[in-house]
Tab-separated table of C-alpha atoms and ligand atoms in Angstrom:
chain	number	residue	atom	x	y	z
A	42	MET	CA	55.027	-153.217	-5.067
A	43	SER	CA	51.884	-155.052	-6.064
A	44	ALA	CA	49.378	-155.931	-3.362
A	45	LEU	CA	49.130	-159.361	-1.772
A	46	LEU	CA	45.421	-158.819	-1.235
A	47	GLU	CA	43.292	-156.509	-3.321
A	48	VAL	CA	39.605	-156.362	-2.421
A	49	ARG	CA	37.688	-154.431	-5.036
A	50	ASN	CA	34.127	-153.221	-4.716
A	51	LEU	CA	33.181	-156.160	-2.476
A	52	GLN	CA	29.471	-156.575	-1.914
A	53	THR	CA	28.188	-159.156	0.540
A	54	HIS	CA	24.476	-159.280	1.170
A	55	PHE	CA	22.145	-161.227	3.425
A	56	PHE	CA	18.820	-162.268	1.994
A	57	ARG	CA	15.803	-162.403	4.219
A	58	LYS	CA	12.199	-162.633	3.046
A	59	LYS	CA	13.270	-161.440	-0.399
A	60	GLN	CA	14.934	-158.390	1.171
A	61	ALA	CA	18.643	-157.867	0.389
A	62	ILE	CA	20.589	-156.598	3.403
A	63	PRO	CA	23.815	-154.916	2.237
A	64	ALA	CA	26.179	-155.797	5.129
A	65	VAL	CA	29.217	-155.019	2.956
A	66	ASP	CA	28.469	-152.495	0.265
A	67	GLY	CA	31.333	-151.770	-2.125
A	68	VAL	CA	34.457	-152.189	0.000
A	69	ASP	CA	38.020	-151.715	-1.344
A	70	ILE	CA	41.007	-152.860	0.731
A	71	SER	CA	44.565	-153.337	-0.398
A	72	ILE	CA	47.292	-155.069	1.658
A	73	LYS	CA	50.926	-155.321	0.610
A	74	LYS	CA	53.297	-158.121	1.559
A	75	GLY	CA	54.376	-157.779	5.191
A	76	GLU	CA	51.975	-154.897	5.814
A	77	THR	CA	49.558	-154.677	8.752
A	78	VAL	CA	46.257	-153.047	7.872
A	79	ALA	CA	43.692	-152.287	10.560
A	80	LEU	CA	39.998	-152.363	9.807
A	81	VAL	CA	38.123	-150.182	12.284
A	82	GLY	CA	34.567	-149.015	12.867
A	83	GLU	CA	31.774	-149.358	15.394
A	84	SER	CA	29.784	-152.517	15.921
A	85	GLY	CA	27.722	-153.464	12.876
A	86	SER	CA	29.859	-151.583	10.346
A	87	GLY	CA	30.654	-154.777	8.401
A	88	LYS	CA	34.197	-155.574	9.551
A	89	SER	CA	33.632	-159.255	10.325
A	90	ILE	CA	31.538	-159.902	7.236
A	91	THR	CA	34.312	-158.321	5.137
A	92	SER	CA	36.903	-160.661	6.657
A	93	LEU	CA	34.655	-163.717	6.428
A	94	SER	CA	34.081	-162.849	2.757
A	95	ILE	CA	37.854	-162.874	2.174
A	96	MET	CA	38.076	-166.312	3.842
A	97	GLY	CA	35.112	-167.636	1.850
A	98	LEU	CA	33.240	-168.170	5.129
A	99	VAL	CA	30.192	-165.902	4.762
A	100	PRO	CA	27.421	-167.302	7.013
A	101	SER	CA	25.231	-169.446	4.822
A	102	PRO	CA	22.425	-169.909	4.011
A	103	GLY	CA	21.412	-166.284	3.884
A	104	GLY	CA	24.703	-164.566	3.177
A	105	LYS	CA	26.345	-164.290	-0.232
A	106	ILE	CA	29.061	-162.342	-2.020
A	107	VAL	CA	27.066	-160.660	-4.776
A	108	GLY	CA	29.709	-158.453	-6.367
A	109	GLY	CA	33.334	-157.419	-6.575
A	110	GLU	CA	36.663	-159.211	-6.599
A	111	ILE	CA	39.010	-160.552	-3.918
A	112	LEU	CA	42.397	-160.840	-5.594
A	113	PHE	CA	44.863	-162.810	-3.488
A	114	ASP	CA	48.296	-163.213	-5.072
A	115	GLY	CA	46.563	-162.551	-8.385
A	116	THR	CA	43.790	-165.177	-7.962
A	117	ASP	CA	40.186	-164.054	-7.563
A	118	LEU	CA	39.019	-165.956	-4.462
A	119	THR	CA	35.357	-165.298	-5.287
A	120	LYS	CA	35.772	-167.589	-8.318
A	121	LEU	CA	37.199	-170.592	-6.412
A	122	THR	CA	35.342	-173.757	-5.491
A	123	GLU	CA	34.884	-174.703	-1.819
A	124	SER	CA	37.702	-177.281	-1.973
A	125	GLN	CA	40.080	-174.771	-3.594
A	126	LEU	CA	39.161	-172.230	-0.889
A	127	CYS	CA	39.774	-174.814	1.801
A	128	LYS	CA	43.328	-175.200	0.495
A	129	VAL	CA	43.869	-171.435	0.570
A	130	ARG	CA	42.587	-171.329	4.163
A	131	GLY	CA	44.941	-174.053	5.313
A	132	ASN	CA	48.052	-172.793	3.573
A	133	ASP	CA	47.943	-169.122	2.631
A	134	ILE	CA	45.401	-167.328	4.816
A	135	SER	CA	44.820	-168.011	8.528
A	136	MET	CA	42.313	-166.453	10.843
A	137	ILE	CA	42.111	-165.901	14.582
A	138	PHE	CA	38.936	-164.887	16.346
A	139	GLN	CA	37.997	-163.032	19.510
A	140	GLU	CA	37.205	-166.007	21.731
A	141	PRO	CA	39.716	-168.820	21.283
A	142	MET	CA	37.537	-171.243	23.274
A	143	THR	CA	35.041	-171.332	20.396
A	144	SER	CA	37.792	-172.118	17.869
A	145	LEU	CA	39.662	-174.675	19.990
A	146	ASN	CA	38.190	-178.135	20.303
A	147	PRO	CA	37.651	-178.845	24.034
A	148	VAL	CA	38.122	-182.623	23.711
A	149	LEU	CA	41.481	-182.521	21.913
A	150	THR	CA	44.821	-181.607	23.473
A	151	ILE	CA	46.651	-178.502	22.289
A	152	GLY	CA	49.199	-180.735	20.567
A	153	GLU	CA	46.543	-182.795	18.776
A	154	GLN	CA	44.940	-179.626	17.407
A	155	ILE	CA	48.142	-178.086	16.066
A	156	THR	CA	49.487	-181.333	14.611
A	157	GLU	CA	46.132	-182.114	12.959
A	158	VAL	CA	46.389	-178.900	10.928
A	159	LEU	CA	50.019	-179.559	9.991
A	160	MET	CA	49.414	-183.160	8.948
A	161	LEU	CA	46.349	-182.227	6.895
A	162	HIS	CA	47.576	-179.113	5.103
A	163	GLN	CA	51.357	-179.464	5.120
A	164	LYS	CA	51.260	-183.252	4.714
A	165	MET	CA	53.713	-183.633	7.606
A	166	SER	CA	54.382	-186.934	9.378
A	167	LYS	CA	53.186	-187.214	12.980
A	168	THR	CA	56.749	-186.900	14.341
A	169	ALA	CA	57.558	-183.842	12.213
A	170	ALA	CA	54.213	-182.246	13.170
A	171	VAL	CA	54.826	-182.736	16.911
A	172	LYS	CA	58.296	-181.219	16.551
A	173	LYS	CA	56.882	-178.249	14.643
A	174	ALA	CA	54.038	-177.806	17.174
A	175	ILE	CA	56.544	-177.587	20.046
A	176	GLU	CA	58.642	-175.139	18.024
A	177	MET	CA	55.599	-172.929	17.344
A	178	LEU	CA	54.516	-172.994	21.011
A	179	GLU	CA	58.025	-171.937	22.036
A	180	LEU	CA	57.913	-169.185	19.438
A	181	VAL	CA	54.739	-167.751	20.986
A	182	GLY	CA	56.376	-167.733	24.398
A	183	PHE	CA	55.578	-171.041	26.131
A	184	SER	CA	58.645	-172.132	28.039
A	185	ARG	CA	57.120	-175.543	28.847
A	186	ALA	CA	55.936	-176.228	25.288
A	187	ALA	CA	56.587	-179.988	25.507
A	188	GLN	CA	54.162	-180.165	28.458
A	189	ILE	CA	51.601	-177.727	27.088
A	190	ILE	CA	50.978	-179.921	24.036
A	191	ASN	CA	49.452	-182.546	26.344
A	192	ASP	CA	47.084	-180.066	28.024
A	193	TYR	CA	43.433	-179.539	27.140
A	194	PRO	CA	42.298	-175.969	26.279
A	195	HIS	CA	40.288	-175.500	29.526
A	196	ARG	CA	43.499	-175.858	31.548
A	197	LEU	CA	44.887	-172.674	29.988
A	198	SER	CA	44.077	-169.020	30.717
A	199	GLY	CA	42.417	-166.820	28.065
A	200	GLY	CA	45.736	-165.214	27.136
A	201	MET	CA	47.461	-168.603	26.853
A	202	ARG	CA	44.647	-169.929	24.657
A	203	GLN	CA	44.976	-166.927	22.380
A	204	ARG	CA	48.737	-167.566	22.130
A	205	VAL	CA	47.944	-171.151	21.143
A	206	MET	CA	45.626	-169.762	18.446
A	207	VAL	CA	48.418	-167.516	17.163
A	208	ALA	CA	50.782	-170.529	17.122
A	209	MET	CA	48.202	-172.567	15.233
A	210	ALA	CA	47.436	-169.772	12.759
A	211	MET	CA	51.148	-169.184	12.071
A	212	SER	CA	52.159	-172.855	11.923
A	213	CYS	CA	51.456	-173.127	8.183
A	214	ASN	CA	53.444	-169.951	7.558
A	215	PRO	CA	50.486	-168.118	5.969
A	216	LYS	CA	50.968	-165.112	3.707
A	217	LEU	CA	48.023	-163.376	5.367
A	218	LEU	CA	46.751	-163.528	8.935
A	219	ILE	CA	43.272	-162.183	9.575
A	220	ALA	CA	42.689	-161.379	13.247
A	221	ASP	CA	39.141	-160.413	14.205
A	222	GLU	CA	39.223	-158.610	17.585
A	223	PRO	CA	41.940	-161.021	18.775
A	224	THR	CA	42.488	-159.287	22.103
A	225	THR	CA	39.103	-157.804	23.024
A	226	ALA	CA	38.285	-160.542	25.535
A	227	LEU	CA	41.646	-160.238	27.305
A	228	ASP	CA	42.858	-157.867	29.990
A	229	VAL	CA	44.991	-154.920	28.945
A	230	THR	CA	48.438	-156.322	29.820
A	231	ILE	CA	47.741	-159.606	28.039
A	232	GLN	CA	46.303	-157.674	25.056
A	233	ALA	CA	49.612	-155.848	24.686
A	234	GLN	CA	51.565	-159.125	24.865
A	235	ILE	CA	49.460	-160.751	22.143
A	236	LEU	CA	49.761	-157.695	19.887
A	237	ASP	CA	53.539	-157.574	20.371
A	238	LEU	CA	53.697	-161.249	19.564
A	239	MET	CA	51.703	-160.790	16.351
A	240	LYS	CA	53.896	-157.853	15.354
A	241	ASP	CA	57.104	-159.830	15.989
A	242	LEU	CA	55.917	-162.857	14.059
A	243	SER	CA	54.730	-160.770	11.128
A	244	HIS	CA	58.186	-159.157	10.878
A	245	LYS	CA	59.962	-162.465	11.259
A	246	PHE	CA	57.936	-164.264	8.592
A	247	ASP	CA	56.941	-161.266	6.427
A	248	THR	CA	53.281	-162.110	7.035
A	249	SER	CA	50.640	-159.526	6.155
A	250	ILE	CA	47.982	-158.896	8.791
A	251	LEU	CA	44.412	-157.680	8.515
A	252	LEU	CA	43.579	-156.666	12.069
A	253	ILE	CA	39.949	-156.012	12.889
A	254	THR	CA	39.320	-153.923	15.959
A	255	HIS	CA	37.149	-151.164	17.282
A	256	ASP	CA	39.999	-149.988	19.472
A	257	LEU	CA	41.996	-147.192	17.823
A	258	GLY	CA	44.573	-147.406	20.628
A	259	VAL	CA	45.455	-150.907	19.395
A	260	VAL	CA	45.697	-149.599	15.841
A	261	SER	CA	48.363	-147.031	16.665
A	262	GLU	CA	50.442	-149.775	18.289
A	263	ILE	CA	50.598	-152.224	15.452
A	264	ALA	CA	49.186	-151.095	12.090
A	265	ASP	CA	50.826	-149.494	9.067
A	266	ARG	CA	47.587	-148.426	7.393
A	267	VAL	CA	44.019	-148.003	8.578
A	268	VAL	CA	40.718	-148.552	6.804
A	269	VAL	CA	37.730	-146.970	8.557
A	270	MET	CA	34.347	-148.567	7.855
A	271	TYR	CA	30.880	-147.217	8.466
A	272	CYS	CA	27.607	-148.898	7.454
A	273	GLY	CA	29.222	-151.418	5.124
A	274	GLN	CA	31.419	-148.882	3.330
A	275	VAL	CA	34.939	-147.497	3.612
A	276	VAL	CA	34.759	-143.843	4.684
A	277	GLU	CA	38.485	-143.187	5.089
A	278	GLU	CA	41.778	-144.906	4.385
A	279	ALA	CA	45.232	-143.620	5.320
A	280	SER	CA	48.575	-144.496	6.848
A	281	VAL	CA	48.499	-144.673	10.650
A	282	ASP	CA	50.678	-141.554	10.898
A	283	ASP	CA	48.465	-139.486	8.591
A	284	LEU	CA	45.280	-140.689	10.237
A	285	PHE	CA	46.476	-139.866	13.740
A	286	ASP	CA	48.047	-136.550	12.639
A	287	GLU	CA	44.968	-135.388	10.838
A	288	PRO	CA	41.835	-137.511	10.646
A	289	LEU	CA	39.694	-136.140	7.806
A	290	HIS	CA	36.296	-137.840	7.879
A	291	PRO	CA	34.015	-136.526	10.657
A	292	TYR	CA	33.351	-140.153	11.647
A	293	THR	CA	37.081	-140.834	12.081
A	294	VAL	CA	37.349	-137.632	14.118
A	295	GLY	CA	34.504	-138.920	16.315
A	296	LEU	CA	36.266	-142.270	16.802
A	297	MET	CA	39.508	-140.480	17.704
A	298	ASN	CA	37.754	-138.310	20.279
A	299	SER	CA	36.404	-141.380	21.965
A	300	ILE	CA	39.821	-143.007	22.562
A	301	PRO	CA	40.489	-142.963	26.288
A	302	SER	CA	44.005	-141.820	27.130
A	303	ILE	CA	45.856	-141.838	30.426
A	304	GLU	CA	46.188	-138.046	30.454
A	305	ALA	CA	42.636	-137.328	29.309
A	306	ASP	CA	39.953	-136.604	31.821
A	307	ILE	CA	37.614	-139.567	31.282
A	308	SER	CA	34.562	-137.435	32.032
A	309	ARG	CA	35.396	-135.319	28.976
A	310	LEU	CA	35.535	-138.297	26.671
A	311	GLU	CA	33.201	-137.654	23.772
A	312	SER	CA	31.411	-140.428	22.034
A	313	ILE	CA	29.673	-140.149	18.696
A	314	GLN	CA	26.023	-139.158	19.115
A	315	GLY	CA	23.356	-141.658	18.082
A	316	ASN	CA	23.691	-145.211	16.793
A	317	VAL	CA	24.864	-146.987	13.669
A	318	PRO	CA	21.742	-147.421	11.492
A	319	PRO	CA	21.037	-151.073	10.583
A	320	PRO	CA	21.709	-152.030	6.952
A	321	THR	CA	17.950	-152.559	6.548
A	322	ASN	CA	17.288	-148.895	7.262
A	323	LEU	CA	20.050	-146.791	5.774
A	324	PRO	CA	19.503	-143.041	5.529
A	325	PRO	CA	19.463	-141.450	2.061
A	326	GLY	CA	22.488	-139.299	1.182
A	327	CYS	CA	25.613	-139.665	3.322
A	328	ARG	CA	25.096	-142.615	5.677
A	329	PHE	CA	26.767	-140.685	8.499
A	330	ALA	CA	24.652	-137.514	8.024
A	331	PRO	CA	22.150	-138.150	10.876
A	332	ARG	CA	25.082	-138.278	13.350
A	333	CYS	CA	27.518	-135.879	11.708
A	334	PRO	CA	28.209	-132.597	13.529
A	335	GLN	CA	29.275	-131.026	10.221
A	336	ALA	CA	26.371	-132.182	8.046
A	337	PHE	CA	24.804	-129.633	5.704
A	338	ASP	CA	21.784	-129.769	3.369
A	339	ARG	CA	23.465	-131.646	0.552
A	340	CYS	CA	24.601	-134.454	2.896
A	341	PHE	CA	20.989	-135.529	3.451
A	342	ASN	CA	20.223	-135.917	-0.269
A	343	GLU	CA	23.367	-136.835	-2.163
A	344	VAL	CA	25.727	-139.767	-1.744
A	345	PRO	CA	29.455	-138.939	-1.354
A	346	THR	CA	32.017	-141.164	-3.103
A	347	LEU	CA	35.381	-142.370	-1.795
A	348	GLU	CA	37.914	-139.957	-3.354
A	349	LYS	CA	41.698	-140.340	-3.513
A	350	LYS	CA	43.649	-137.497	-1.908
A	351	GLU	CA	47.282	-136.440	-1.908
A	352	GLY	CA	49.590	-138.624	0.186
A	353	ASN	CA	47.975	-141.943	-0.730
A	354	ARG	CA	44.843	-141.524	1.353
A	355	SER	CA	41.127	-141.545	0.559
A	356	VAL	CA	38.031	-140.044	2.127
A	357	ARG	CA	34.273	-140.188	1.488
A	358	CYS	CA	32.920	-136.775	2.492
A	359	PHE	CA	31.617	-133.665	0.698
A	360	LEU	CA	33.844	-131.439	2.862
A	361	TYR	CA	36.870	-132.691	0.906
A	362	GLU	CA	35.269	-133.084	-2.516
A	363	GLY	CA	37.618	-131.970	-5.271
A	364	LYS	CA	40.074	-130.694	-2.633
A	365	GLU	CA	43.526	-131.995	-1.944
A	366	ALA	CA	43.884	-132.899	1.709
B	692	ATP	N1	23.937	-163.884	9.680
B	692	ATP	C1	23.507	-162.635	9.448
B	692	ATP	N2	22.254	-162.397	8.959
B	692	ATP	C2	21.821	-161.153	8.711
B	692	ATP	N3	22.559	-160.039	8.908
B	692	ATP	C3	23.798	-160.204	9.397
B	692	ATP	C4	24.348	-161.502	9.691
B	692	ATP	N4	25.607	-161.346	10.167
B	692	ATP	C5	25.836	-160.010	10.168
B	692	ATP	N5	24.749	-159.337	9.709
B	692	ATP	C6	24.636	-157.888	9.595
B	692	ATP	O1	25.707	-157.381	8.854
B	692	ATP	C7	26.152	-156.152	9.400
B	692	ATP	C8	27.640	-156.184	9.584
B	692	ATP	O2	27.961	-157.126	10.601
B	692	ATP	P1	29.439	-157.436	11.062
B	692	ATP	O3	29.353	-158.607	11.940
B	692	ATP	O4	30.331	-157.509	9.890
B	692	ATP	O5	29.796	-156.129	11.910
B	692	ATP	P2	31.142	-155.803	12.690
B	692	ATP	O6	31.660	-154.523	12.118
B	692	ATP	O7	32.044	-156.972	12.663
B	692	ATP	O8	30.608	-155.519	14.168
B	692	ATP	P3	31.237	-155.936	15.600
B	692	ATP	O9	32.201	-154.834	15.935
B	692	ATP	O10	30.054	-155.946	16.492
B	692	ATP	O11	31.882	-157.266	15.484
B	692	ATP	C9	25.400	-155.938	10.710
B	692	ATP	O12	24.441	-154.943	10.527
B	692	ATP	C10	24.764	-157.272	10.983
B	692	ATP	O13	23.510	-157.088	11.556
B	693	SF4	S1	29.361	-135.860	3.653
B	693	SF4	FE1	28.369	-134.461	5.073
B	693	SF4	S2	27.321	-135.772	6.574
B	693	SF4	FE2	28.776	-137.035	5.458
B	693	SF4	S3	30.569	-137.028	6.732
B	693	SF4	FE3	30.847	-135.372	5.230
B	693	SF4	S4	30.011	-133.549	6.213
B	693	SF4	FE4	29.306	-135.284	7.411
B	694	MG	MG1	32.774	-158.265	14.131
């Protein structure tokens, strides 16, 4: 099956005082119809800038896509004008962010916000939009949807606001939903509810999801495939089962070892030594070498490439060079 989204060699840079900062440096991501792909990596690895690049929302001035292709349903989004992109954002790709309060307008009711989107992008009448808004709010679990539409965002809890965001994002029946840390700000029980809701809706409507998270526990719950990013690049890509059975890249292994589990003794939890280097000061050779427990001489001088391995997975590490996994 051909991919719904095919990001190829994406490069998004920030320009400051004539210096180019490679926030996203040659990223490939492929998402099939109905598939949920998780994008993971520590803070600063380029996850959000990758997703904002797909949406055509790179912070500007300063940020710019300088290379690569973003093929969505066969169209290269990097070649579209702002008004064409705006159409794609309203109809085909939706996004939800970490803190719904920043995306919801505090002076409009929940109903006004959902119907506004429907009337603008789906050209619905006011009556049809209100009906659809109530239907969407019921779908995301509000039993008093007809009342909720008259409420202002501040009247709702964080979890309820995030459910409103999911309702809003799904109301145009998008082909792709991009969720950037959608549950990080919520408590654990509510996180699970929102993830279940996203999973249900994606099955029901055959929506693909790009889920950005630094929580590998979340990934195992909901994703089909995982893309691991480090310093603006993909270092490993695999199905969830393969990745959890046998993580290959030493960075992925480090991330796995830092997942807290109920059985594990928290005091034994290992985290990866050192910090993510900023894109202004990348080490030569393998970008992970200064923190890698398995680094050897070559890693400090030569740059590993992302290589395809057996079983439809890829890894960027000299330990697996030329070897089948
Ligand atoms: N507006 C900006 N100007 C300059 N550099 C930026 C800007 N926004 C992001 N960056 C840089 O791009 C890199 C990638 O940032 P990004 O926000 O994509 O990381 P992330 O993986 O989403 O991290 P987090 O988990 O903290 O959300 C970072 O090093 C960041 O400093
Ligand atoms: S290439 Fe070397 S430094 Fe980089 S992840 Fe592999 S072993 Fe570690
Ligand atoms: Mg981010």
